[in-house]
mmCIF file of C-alpha atoms in Angstrom:
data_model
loop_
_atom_site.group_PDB
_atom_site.id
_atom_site.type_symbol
_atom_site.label_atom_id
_atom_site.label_comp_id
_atom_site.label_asym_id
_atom_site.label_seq_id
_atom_site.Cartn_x
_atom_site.Cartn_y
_atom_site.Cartn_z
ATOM 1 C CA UNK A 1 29.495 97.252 2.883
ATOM 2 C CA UNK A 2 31.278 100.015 4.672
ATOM 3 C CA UNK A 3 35.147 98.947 3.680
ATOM 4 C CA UNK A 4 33.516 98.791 -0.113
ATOM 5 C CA UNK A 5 31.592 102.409 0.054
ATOM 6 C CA UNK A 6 34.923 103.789 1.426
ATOM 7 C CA UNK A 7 36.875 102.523 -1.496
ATOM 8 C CA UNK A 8 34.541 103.778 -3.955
ATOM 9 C CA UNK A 9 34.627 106.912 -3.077
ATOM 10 C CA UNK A 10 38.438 107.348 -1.924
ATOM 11 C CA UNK A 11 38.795 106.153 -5.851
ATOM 12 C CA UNK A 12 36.602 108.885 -7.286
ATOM 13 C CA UNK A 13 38.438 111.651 -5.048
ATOM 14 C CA UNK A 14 41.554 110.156 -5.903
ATOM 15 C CA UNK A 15 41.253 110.163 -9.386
ATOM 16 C CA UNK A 16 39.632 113.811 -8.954
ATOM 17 C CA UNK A 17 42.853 115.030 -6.870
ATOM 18 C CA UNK A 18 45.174 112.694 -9.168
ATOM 19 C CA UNK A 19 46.678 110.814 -6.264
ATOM 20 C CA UNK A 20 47.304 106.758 -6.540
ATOM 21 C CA UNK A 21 43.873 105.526 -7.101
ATOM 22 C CA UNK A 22 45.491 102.150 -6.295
ATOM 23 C CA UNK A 23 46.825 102.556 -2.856
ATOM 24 C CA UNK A 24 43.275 104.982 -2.181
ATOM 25 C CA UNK A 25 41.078 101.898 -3.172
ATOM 26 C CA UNK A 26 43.157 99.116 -1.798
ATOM 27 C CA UNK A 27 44.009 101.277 1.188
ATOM 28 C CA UNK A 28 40.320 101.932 1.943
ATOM 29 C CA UNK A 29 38.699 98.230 1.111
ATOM 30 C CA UNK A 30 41.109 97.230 4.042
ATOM 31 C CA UNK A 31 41.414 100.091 6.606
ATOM 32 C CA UNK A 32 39.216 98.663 8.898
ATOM 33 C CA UNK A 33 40.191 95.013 8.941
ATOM 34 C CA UNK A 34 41.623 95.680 11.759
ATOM 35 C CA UNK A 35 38.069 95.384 13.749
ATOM 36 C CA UNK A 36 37.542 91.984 12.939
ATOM 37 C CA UNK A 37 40.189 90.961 15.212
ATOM 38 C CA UNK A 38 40.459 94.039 18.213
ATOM 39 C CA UNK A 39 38.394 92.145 20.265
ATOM 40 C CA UNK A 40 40.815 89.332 20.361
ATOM 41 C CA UNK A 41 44.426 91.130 20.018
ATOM 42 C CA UNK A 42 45.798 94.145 22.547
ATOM 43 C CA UNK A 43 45.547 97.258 20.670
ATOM 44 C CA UNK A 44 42.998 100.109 18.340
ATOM 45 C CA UNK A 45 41.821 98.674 15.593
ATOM 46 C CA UNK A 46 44.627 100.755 13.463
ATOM 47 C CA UNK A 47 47.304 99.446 14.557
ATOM 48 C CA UNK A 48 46.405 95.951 14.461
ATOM 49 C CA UNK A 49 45.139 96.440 10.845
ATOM 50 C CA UNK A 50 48.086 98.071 9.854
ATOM 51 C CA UNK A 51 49.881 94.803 11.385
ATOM 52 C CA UNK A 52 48.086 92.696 9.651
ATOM 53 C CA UNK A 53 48.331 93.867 6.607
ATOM 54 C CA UNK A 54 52.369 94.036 7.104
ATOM 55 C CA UNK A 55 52.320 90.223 7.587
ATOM 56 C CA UNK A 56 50.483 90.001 4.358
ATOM 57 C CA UNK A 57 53.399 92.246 2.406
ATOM 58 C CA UNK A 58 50.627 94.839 1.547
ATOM 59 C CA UNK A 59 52.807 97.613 0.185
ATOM 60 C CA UNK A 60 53.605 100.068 2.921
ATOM 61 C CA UNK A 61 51.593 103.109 1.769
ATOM 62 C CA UNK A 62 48.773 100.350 1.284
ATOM 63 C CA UNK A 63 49.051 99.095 5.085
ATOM 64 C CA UNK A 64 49.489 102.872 5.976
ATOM 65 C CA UNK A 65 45.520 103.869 5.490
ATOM 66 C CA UNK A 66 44.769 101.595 8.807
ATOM 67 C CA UNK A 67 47.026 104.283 10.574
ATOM 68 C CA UNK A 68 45.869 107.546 8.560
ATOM 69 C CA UNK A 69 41.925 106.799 8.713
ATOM 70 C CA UNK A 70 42.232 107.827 12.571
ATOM 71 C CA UNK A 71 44.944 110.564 12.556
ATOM 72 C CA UNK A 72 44.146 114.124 12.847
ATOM 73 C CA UNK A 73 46.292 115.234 10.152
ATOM 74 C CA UNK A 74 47.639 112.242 7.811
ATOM 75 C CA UNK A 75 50.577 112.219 6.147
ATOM 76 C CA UNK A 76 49.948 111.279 2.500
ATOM 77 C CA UNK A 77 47.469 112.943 0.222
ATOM 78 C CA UNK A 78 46.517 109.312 -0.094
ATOM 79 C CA UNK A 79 45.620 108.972 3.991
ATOM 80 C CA UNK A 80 43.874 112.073 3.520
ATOM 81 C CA UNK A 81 41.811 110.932 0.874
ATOM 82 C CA UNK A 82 40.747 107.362 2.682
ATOM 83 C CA UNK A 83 40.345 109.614 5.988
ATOM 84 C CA UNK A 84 37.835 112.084 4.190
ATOM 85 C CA UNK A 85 35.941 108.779 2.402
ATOM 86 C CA UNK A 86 35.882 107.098 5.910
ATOM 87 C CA UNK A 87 34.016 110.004 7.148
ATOM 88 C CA UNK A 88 31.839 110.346 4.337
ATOM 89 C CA UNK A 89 30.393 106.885 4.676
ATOM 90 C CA UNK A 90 30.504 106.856 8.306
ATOM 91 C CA UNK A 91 28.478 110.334 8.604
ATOM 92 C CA UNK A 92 25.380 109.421 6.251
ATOM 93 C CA UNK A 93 22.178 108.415 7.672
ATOM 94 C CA UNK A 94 21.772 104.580 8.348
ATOM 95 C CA UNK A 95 25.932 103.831 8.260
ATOM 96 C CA UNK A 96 26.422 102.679 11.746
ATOM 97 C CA UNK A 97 24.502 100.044 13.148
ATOM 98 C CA UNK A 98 24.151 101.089 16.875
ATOM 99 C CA UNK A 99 20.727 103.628 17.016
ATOM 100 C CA UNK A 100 21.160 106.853 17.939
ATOM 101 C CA UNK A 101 19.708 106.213 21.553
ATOM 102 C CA UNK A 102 22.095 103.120 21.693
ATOM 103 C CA UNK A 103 25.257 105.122 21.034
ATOM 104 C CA UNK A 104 24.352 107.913 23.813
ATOM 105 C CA UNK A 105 23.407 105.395 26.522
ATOM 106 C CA UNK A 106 27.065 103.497 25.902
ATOM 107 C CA UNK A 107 28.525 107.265 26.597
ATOM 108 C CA UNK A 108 26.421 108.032 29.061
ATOM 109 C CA UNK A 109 27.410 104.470 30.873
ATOM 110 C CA UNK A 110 30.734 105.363 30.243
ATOM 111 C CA UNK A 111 31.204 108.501 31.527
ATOM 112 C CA UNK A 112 28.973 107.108 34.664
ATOM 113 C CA UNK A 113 31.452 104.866 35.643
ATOM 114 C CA UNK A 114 34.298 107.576 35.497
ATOM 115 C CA UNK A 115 32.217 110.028 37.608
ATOM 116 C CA UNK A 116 31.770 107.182 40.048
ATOM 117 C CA UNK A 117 35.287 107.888 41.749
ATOM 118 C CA UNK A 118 35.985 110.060 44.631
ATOM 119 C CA UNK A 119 38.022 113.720 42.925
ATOM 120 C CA UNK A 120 36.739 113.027 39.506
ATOM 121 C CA UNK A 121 35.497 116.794 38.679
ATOM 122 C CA UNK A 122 34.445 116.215 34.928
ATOM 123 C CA UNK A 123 33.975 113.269 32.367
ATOM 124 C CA UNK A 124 33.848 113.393 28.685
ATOM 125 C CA UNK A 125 33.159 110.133 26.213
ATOM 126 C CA UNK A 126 34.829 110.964 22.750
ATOM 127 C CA UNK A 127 35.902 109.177 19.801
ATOM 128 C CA UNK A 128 32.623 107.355 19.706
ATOM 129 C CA UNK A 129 33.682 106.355 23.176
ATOM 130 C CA UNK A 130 36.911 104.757 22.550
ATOM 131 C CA UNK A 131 38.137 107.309 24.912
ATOM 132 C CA UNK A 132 37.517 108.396 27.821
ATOM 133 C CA UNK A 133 38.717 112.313 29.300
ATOM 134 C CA UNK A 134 39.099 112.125 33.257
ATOM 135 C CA UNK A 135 39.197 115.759 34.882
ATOM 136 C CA UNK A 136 40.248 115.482 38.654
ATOM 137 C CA UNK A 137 40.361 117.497 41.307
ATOM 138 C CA UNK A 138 44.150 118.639 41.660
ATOM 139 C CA UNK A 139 43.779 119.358 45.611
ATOM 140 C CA UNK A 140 42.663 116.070 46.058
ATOM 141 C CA UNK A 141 44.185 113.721 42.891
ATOM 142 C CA UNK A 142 47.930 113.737 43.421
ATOM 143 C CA UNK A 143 49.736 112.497 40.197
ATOM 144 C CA UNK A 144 50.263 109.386 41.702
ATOM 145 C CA UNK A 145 46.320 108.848 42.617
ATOM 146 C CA UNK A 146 45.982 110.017 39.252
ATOM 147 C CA UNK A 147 47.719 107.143 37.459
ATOM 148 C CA UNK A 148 46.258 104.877 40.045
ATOM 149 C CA UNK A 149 42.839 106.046 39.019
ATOM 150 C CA UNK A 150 43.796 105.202 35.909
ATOM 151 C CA UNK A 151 44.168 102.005 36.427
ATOM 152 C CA UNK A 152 41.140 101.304 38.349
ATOM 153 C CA UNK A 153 38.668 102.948 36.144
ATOM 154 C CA UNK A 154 39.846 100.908 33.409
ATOM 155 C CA UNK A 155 39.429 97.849 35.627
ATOM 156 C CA UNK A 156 35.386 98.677 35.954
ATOM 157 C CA UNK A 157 34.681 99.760 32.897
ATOM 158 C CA UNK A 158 36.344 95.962 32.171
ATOM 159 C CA UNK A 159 33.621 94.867 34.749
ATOM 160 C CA UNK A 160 31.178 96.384 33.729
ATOM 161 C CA UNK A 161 30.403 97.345 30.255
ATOM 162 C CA UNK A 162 30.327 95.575 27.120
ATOM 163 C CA UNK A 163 32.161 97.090 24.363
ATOM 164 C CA UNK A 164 33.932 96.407 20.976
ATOM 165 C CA UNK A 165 37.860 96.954 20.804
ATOM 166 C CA UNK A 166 39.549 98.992 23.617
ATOM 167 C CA UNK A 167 38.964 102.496 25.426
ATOM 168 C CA UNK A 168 41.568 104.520 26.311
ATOM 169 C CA UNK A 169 41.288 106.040 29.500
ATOM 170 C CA UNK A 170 42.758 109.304 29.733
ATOM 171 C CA UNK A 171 43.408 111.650 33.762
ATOM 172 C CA UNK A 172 43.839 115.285 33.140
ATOM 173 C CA UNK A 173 45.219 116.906 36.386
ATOM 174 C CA UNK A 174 45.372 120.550 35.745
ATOM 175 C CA UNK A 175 46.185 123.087 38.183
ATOM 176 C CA UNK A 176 45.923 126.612 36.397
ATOM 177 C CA UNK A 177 47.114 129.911 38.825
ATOM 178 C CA UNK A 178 45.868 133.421 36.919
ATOM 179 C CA UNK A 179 47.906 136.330 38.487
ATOM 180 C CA UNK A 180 47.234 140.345 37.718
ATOM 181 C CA UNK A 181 49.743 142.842 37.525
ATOM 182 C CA UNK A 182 48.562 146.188 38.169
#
């Protein structure tokens, strides 16, 4: 029901912005079709869309909204358009089926297990928790513990929680030095 909100309304702001109404609708009927598989191929759901729909000869700026739904800043008018309809059916109330309380505890949980590891300073959950934001300790988290962190907190959230697709897990080692001339 999503995929089929999506392409309604990428049509109706295409035909408002007069961009290809075509590529907006087919575009956004597919862009997720990538989720049906992600549990059971390597990758984001974009990119194995945008795979699929290659092996099907879907036109290339057709096969391209499974890519621009989850950039920041897509590069066809089109991609905007299926990005901003995503969004628009994503954001009303009763869209997702996870509850509210649901969705927080899976952040929560993730950003638990991240904490869990000696240096870890700060965690954030983001992109609905597809990714997670590791700040260490740079004192104590060398760049090669970093990458080795990495690694293992991948390997337990693997253990541990259940969730759809893949989460990229992300180390930040930041060392800032502030100086004042006077």
């Amino acid at each position: 029901m999503h995929s089929l909100e999506v392409a309604h309304i990428a049509a109706l702001l295409a035909e408002e912005l007069n961009a290809d109404v075509t590529v907006c609708k087919k575009g956004a009927l597919f862009h997720d079709i990538g989720k049906a598989v992600d549990h059971e191929v390597k990758g984001g759901h974009p990119e194995i869309g945008y795979d699929i729909m290659k092996k099907f000869n879907f036109p290339e700026e057709v096969a391209y909204m499974c890519i621009a739904h989850h950039e920041d800043a897509p590069e066809t008018l089109e991609g905007i358009i299926v990005k901003v309809a995503d969004a628009i059916s994503g954001a009303r109330p009763g869209a997702r089926k996870d509850t509210y309380e649901r969705y927080l505890q899976r952040l929560e949980e993730l950003e638990t297990v991240a904490s869990s590891f000696d240096g870890v300073q700060r965690t954030y959950a983001i992109q609905a928790g597809r990714e997670i934001r590791i700040f260490v300790i740079p004192d104590e988290i060398d760049d090669l513990k970093a990458q080795k962190l990495a690694q293992n907190v991948a390997h337990k959230i693997e253990e541990e929680l259940k969730y759809p697709g893949e989460i990229k897990v992300n180390v930040i080692r930041e060392m800032r030095v502030t100086e004042y001339a006077r």
